[in-house]
mmCIF file of C-alpha atoms and ligand atoms in Angstrom:
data_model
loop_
_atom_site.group_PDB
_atom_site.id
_atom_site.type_symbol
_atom_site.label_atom_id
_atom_site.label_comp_id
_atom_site.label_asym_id
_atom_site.label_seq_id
_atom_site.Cartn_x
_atom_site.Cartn_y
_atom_site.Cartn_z
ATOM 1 C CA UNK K 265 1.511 21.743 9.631
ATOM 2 C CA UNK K 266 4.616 20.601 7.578
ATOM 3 C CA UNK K 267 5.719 24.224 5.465
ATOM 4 C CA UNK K 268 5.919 22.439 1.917
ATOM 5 C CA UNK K 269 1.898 21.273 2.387
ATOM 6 C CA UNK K 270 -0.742 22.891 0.757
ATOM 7 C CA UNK K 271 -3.039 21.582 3.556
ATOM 8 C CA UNK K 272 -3.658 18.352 5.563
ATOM 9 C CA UNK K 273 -5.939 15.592 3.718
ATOM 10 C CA UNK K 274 -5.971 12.838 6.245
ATOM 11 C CA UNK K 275 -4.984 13.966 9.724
ATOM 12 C CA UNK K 276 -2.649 10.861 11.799
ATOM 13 C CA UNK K 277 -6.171 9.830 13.959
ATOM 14 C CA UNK K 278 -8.153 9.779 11.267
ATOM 15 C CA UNK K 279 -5.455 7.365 9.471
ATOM 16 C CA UNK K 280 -4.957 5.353 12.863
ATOM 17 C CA UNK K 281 -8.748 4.817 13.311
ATOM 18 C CA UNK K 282 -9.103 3.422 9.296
ATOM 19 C CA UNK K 283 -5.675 1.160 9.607
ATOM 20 C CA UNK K 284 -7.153 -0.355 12.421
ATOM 21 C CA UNK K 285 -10.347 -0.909 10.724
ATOM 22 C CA UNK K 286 -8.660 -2.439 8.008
ATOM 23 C CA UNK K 287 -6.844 -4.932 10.234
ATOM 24 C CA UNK K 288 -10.032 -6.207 10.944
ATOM 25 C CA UNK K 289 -11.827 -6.845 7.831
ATOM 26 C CA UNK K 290 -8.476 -8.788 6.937
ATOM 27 C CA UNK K 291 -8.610 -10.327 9.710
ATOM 28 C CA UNK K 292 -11.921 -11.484 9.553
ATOM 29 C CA UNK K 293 -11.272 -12.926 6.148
ATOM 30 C CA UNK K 294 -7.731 -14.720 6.969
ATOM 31 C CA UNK K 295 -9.885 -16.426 9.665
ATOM 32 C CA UNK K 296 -12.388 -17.464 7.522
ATOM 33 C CA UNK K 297 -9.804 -18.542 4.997
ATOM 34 C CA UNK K 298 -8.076 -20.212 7.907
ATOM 35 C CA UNK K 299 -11.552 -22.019 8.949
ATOM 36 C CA UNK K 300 -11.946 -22.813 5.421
ATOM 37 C CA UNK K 301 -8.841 -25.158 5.212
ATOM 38 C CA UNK K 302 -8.922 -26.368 8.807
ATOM 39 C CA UNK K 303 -5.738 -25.131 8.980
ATOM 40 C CA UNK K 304 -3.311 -22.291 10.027
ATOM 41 C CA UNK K 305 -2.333 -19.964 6.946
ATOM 42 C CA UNK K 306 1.772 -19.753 5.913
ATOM 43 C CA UNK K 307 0.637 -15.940 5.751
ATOM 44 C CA UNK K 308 3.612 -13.616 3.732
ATOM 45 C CA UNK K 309 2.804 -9.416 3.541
ATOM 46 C CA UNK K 310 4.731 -8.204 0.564
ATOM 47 C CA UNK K 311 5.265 -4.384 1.485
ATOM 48 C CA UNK K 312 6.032 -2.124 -1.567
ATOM 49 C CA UNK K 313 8.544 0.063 -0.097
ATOM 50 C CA UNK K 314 9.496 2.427 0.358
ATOM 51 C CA UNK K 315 6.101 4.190 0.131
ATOM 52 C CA UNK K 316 4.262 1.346 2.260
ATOM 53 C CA UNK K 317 6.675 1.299 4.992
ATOM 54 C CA UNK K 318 4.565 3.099 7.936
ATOM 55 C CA UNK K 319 1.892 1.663 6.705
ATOM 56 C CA UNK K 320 2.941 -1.839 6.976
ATOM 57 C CA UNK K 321 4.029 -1.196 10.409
ATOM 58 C CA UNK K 322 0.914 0.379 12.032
ATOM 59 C CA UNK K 323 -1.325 -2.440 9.982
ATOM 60 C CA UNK K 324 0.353 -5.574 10.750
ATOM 61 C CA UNK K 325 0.952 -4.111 15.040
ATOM 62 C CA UNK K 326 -2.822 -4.295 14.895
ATOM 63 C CA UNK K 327 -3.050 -7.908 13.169
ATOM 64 C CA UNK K 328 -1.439 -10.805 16.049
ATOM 65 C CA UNK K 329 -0.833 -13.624 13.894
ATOM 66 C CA UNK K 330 1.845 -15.324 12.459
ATOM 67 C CA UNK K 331 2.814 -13.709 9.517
ATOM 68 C CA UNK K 332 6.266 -13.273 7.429
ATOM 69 C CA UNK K 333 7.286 -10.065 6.029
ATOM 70 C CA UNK K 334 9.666 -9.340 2.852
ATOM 71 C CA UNK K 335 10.023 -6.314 1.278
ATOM 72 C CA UNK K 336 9.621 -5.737 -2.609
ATOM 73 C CA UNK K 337 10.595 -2.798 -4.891
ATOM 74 C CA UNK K 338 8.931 -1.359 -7.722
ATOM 75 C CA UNK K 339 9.846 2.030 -9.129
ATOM 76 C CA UNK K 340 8.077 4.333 -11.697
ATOM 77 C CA UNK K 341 8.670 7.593 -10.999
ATOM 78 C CA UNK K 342 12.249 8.924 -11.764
ATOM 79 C CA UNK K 343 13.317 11.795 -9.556
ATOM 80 C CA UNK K 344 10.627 14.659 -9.462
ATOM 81 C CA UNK K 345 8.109 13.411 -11.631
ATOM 82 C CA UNK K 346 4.731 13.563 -10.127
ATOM 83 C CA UNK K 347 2.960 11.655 -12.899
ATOM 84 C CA UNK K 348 4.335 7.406 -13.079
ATOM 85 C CA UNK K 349 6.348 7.064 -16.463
ATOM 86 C CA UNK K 350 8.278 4.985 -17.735
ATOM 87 C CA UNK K 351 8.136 1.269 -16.909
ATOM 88 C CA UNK K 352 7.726 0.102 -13.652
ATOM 89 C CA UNK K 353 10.947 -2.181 -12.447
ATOM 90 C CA UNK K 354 10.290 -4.749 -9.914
ATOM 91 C CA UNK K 355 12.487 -6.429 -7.585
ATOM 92 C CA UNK K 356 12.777 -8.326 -4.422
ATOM 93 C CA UNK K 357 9.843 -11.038 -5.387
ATOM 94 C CA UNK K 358 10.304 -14.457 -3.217
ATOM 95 C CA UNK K 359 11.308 -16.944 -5.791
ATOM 96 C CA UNK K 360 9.051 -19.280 -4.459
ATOM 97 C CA UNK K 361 5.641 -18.358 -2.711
ATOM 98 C CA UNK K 362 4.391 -22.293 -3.288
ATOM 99 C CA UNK K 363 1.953 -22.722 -0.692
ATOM 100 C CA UNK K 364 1.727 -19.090 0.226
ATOM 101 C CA UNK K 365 -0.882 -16.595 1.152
ATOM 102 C CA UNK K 366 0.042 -13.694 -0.390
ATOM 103 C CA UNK K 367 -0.696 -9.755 0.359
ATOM 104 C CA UNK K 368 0.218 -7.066 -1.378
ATOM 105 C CA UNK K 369 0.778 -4.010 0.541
ATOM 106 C CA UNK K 370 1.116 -0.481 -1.461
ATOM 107 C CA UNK K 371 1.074 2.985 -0.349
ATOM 108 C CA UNK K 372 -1.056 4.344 -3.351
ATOM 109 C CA UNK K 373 -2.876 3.599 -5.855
ATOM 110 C CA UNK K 374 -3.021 5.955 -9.260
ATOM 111 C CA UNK K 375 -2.780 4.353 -12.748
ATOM 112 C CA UNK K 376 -2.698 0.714 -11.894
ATOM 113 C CA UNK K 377 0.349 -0.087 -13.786
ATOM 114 C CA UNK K 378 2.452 -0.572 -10.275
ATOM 115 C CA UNK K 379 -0.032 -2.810 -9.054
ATOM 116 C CA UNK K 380 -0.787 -4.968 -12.210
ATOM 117 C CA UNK K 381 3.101 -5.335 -12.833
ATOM 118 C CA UNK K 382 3.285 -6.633 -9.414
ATOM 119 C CA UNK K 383 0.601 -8.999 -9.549
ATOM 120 C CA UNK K 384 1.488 -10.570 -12.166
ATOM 121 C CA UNK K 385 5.774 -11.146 -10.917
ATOM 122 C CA UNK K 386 3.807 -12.361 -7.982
ATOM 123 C CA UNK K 387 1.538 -14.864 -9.192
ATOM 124 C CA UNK K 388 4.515 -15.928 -11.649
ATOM 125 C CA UNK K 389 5.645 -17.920 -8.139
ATOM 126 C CA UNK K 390 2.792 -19.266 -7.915
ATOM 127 C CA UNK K 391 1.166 -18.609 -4.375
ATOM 128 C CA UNK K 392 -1.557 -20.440 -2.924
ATOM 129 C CA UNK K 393 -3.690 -16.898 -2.612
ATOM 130 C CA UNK K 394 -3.193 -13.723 -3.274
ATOM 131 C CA UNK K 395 -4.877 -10.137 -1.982
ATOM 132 C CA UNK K 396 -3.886 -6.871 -2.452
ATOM 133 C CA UNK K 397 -4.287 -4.091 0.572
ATOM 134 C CA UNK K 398 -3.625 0.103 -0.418
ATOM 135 C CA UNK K 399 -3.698 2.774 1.899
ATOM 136 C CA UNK K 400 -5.257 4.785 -0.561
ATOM 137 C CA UNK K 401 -6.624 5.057 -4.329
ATOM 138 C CA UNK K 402 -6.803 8.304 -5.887
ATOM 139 C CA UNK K 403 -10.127 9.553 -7.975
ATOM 140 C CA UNK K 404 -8.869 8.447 -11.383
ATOM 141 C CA UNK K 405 -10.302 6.180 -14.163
ATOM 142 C CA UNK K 406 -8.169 3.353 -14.321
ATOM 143 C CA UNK K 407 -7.334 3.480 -10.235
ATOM 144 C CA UNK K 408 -11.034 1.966 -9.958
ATOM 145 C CA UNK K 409 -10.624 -1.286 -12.638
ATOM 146 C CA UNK K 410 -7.256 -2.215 -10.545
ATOM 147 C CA UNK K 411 -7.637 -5.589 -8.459
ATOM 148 C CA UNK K 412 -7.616 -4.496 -5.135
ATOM 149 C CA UNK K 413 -8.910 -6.144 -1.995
ATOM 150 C CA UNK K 414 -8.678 -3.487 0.572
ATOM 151 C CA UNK K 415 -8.830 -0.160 0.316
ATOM 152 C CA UNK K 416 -7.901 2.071 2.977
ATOM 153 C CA UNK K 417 -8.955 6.058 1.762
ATOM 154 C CA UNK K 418 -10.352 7.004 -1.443
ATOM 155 C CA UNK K 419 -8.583 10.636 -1.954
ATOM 156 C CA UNK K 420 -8.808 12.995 -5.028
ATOM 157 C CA UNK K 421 -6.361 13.274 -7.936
ATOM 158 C CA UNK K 422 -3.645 15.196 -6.056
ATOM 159 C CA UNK K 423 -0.166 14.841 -5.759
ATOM 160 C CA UNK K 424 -0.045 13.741 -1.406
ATOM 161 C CA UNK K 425 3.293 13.428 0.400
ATOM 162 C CA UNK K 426 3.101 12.002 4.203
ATOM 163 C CA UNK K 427 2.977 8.837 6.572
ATOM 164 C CA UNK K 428 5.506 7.169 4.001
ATOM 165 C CA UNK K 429 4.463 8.963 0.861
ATOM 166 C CA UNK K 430 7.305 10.988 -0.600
ATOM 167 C CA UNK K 431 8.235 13.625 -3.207
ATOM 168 C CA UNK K 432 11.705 12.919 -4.882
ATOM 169 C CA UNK K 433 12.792 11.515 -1.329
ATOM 170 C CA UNK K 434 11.313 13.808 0.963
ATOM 171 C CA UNK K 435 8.539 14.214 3.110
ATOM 172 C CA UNK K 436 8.083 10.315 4.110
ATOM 173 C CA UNK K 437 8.370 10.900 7.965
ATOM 174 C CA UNK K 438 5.518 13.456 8.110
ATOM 175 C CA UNK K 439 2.944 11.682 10.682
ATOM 176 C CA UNK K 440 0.136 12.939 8.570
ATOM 177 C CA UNK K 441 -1.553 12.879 4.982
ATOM 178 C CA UNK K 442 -1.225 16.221 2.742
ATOM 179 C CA UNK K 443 -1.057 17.982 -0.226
ATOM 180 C CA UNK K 444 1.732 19.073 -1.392
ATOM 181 C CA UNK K 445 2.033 22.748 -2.432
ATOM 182 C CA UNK K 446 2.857 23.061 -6.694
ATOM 183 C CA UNK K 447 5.976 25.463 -5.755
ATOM 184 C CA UNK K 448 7.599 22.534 -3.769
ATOM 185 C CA UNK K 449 7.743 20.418 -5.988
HETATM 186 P P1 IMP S 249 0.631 3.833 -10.369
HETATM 187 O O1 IMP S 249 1.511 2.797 -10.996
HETATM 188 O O2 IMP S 249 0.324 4.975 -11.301
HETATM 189 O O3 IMP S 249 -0.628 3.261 -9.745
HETATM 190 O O4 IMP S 249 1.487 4.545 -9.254
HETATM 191 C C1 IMP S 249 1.634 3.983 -8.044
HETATM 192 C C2 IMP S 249 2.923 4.399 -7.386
HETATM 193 O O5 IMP S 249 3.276 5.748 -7.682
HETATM 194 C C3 IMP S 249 2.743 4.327 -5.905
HETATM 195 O O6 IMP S 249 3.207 3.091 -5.399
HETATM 196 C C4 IMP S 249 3.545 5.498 -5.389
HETATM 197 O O7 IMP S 249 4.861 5.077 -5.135
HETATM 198 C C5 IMP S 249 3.573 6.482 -6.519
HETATM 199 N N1 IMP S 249 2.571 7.567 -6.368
HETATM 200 C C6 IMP S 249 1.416 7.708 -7.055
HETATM 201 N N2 IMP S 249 0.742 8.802 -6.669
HETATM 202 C C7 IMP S 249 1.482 9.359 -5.671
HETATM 203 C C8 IMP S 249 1.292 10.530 -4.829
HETATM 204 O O8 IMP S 249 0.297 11.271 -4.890
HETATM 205 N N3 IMP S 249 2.277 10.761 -3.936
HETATM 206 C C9 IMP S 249 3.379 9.981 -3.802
HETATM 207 N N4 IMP S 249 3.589 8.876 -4.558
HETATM 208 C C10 IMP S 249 2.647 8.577 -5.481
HETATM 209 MG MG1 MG S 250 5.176 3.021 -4.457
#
């Protein structure tokens, strides 16, 4: 185990076993989407990085369709904060998602303001659909009113570093899920 973890939440099976779980329930519903319009889907995965990054990767390996990818941007945190303040900047939105299915992919979800700020840039350009996919959603009031379609872990209100998940930079390319120890941070 990593020396700055406190101990290992989600080992890298479990995670591999639930992404690939996840790839099917969305793909059972872009397929019935898909049936739905007699058509194929102009699919686009909007990955929040640089938290979502791994994530992104393992999920859409395990989903063989056509699909476009472009990375977004959304920052809350500044340096070593471990609680989101401030407000949340947003960049790298398509200008024009017309005609678009749209989903969201996010490393974490805490308070809900990351997500909501999000959605709504998004749905400013005006996709055809939009869903929203998170690795995982921590224990906390407001996590559970966020609009969120998928949902990969529901984890307790601790501060987790790992498989893309960082602490002022660090700790991203750890393979598995932990908690990280109060004197690291
Ligand atoms: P929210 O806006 O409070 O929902 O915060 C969501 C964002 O904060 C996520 O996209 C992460 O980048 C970051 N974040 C929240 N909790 C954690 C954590 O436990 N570890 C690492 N990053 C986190
Ligand atoms: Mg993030």
């Amino acid at each position: 185990m990593a020396a700055d973890l406190e101990r290992i939440l989600i080992d890298r099976d479990r995670i591999a076993v639930r992404v690939a779980e996840l790839s099917r329930t969305i793909e059972d519903d872009l397929e019935a989407m898909a049936a739905s319009r007699g058509g194929e889907l102009e699919l686009v995965f909007l990955p929040v990085m640089t938290g979502a990054m791994i994530f992104v990767a393992d999920l859409i390996r395990c989903l063989p369709r056509r699909l476009r990818i472009h990375p977004i941007t959304a920052s809350s945190y500044p340096g070593k904060a471990t609680r989101s303040i401030g407000a949340v900047t947003v960049s790298g939105v398509p200008a024009d998602l017309t005609g678009r299915d749209v989903l969201l992919v996010d490393d974490i979800l805490d308070s809900g303001r990351t997500l909501s700020v999000l959605q709504s840039a998004i749905q400013g350009q005006r996709p055809r659909s939009l869903r929203t996919c998170v690795l995982l959603r921590k224990d906390v009031a407001r996590a559970a009113e966020a609009d969120c379609d998928y949902v990969g872990f529901d984890i307790p209100d601790a501060f987790v570093v790992g498989y893309g998940l960082d602490h002022d930079g660090l700790h991203r390319n750890l393979p598995d899920i932990g908690i990280l120890r109060t004197d690291a941070r």
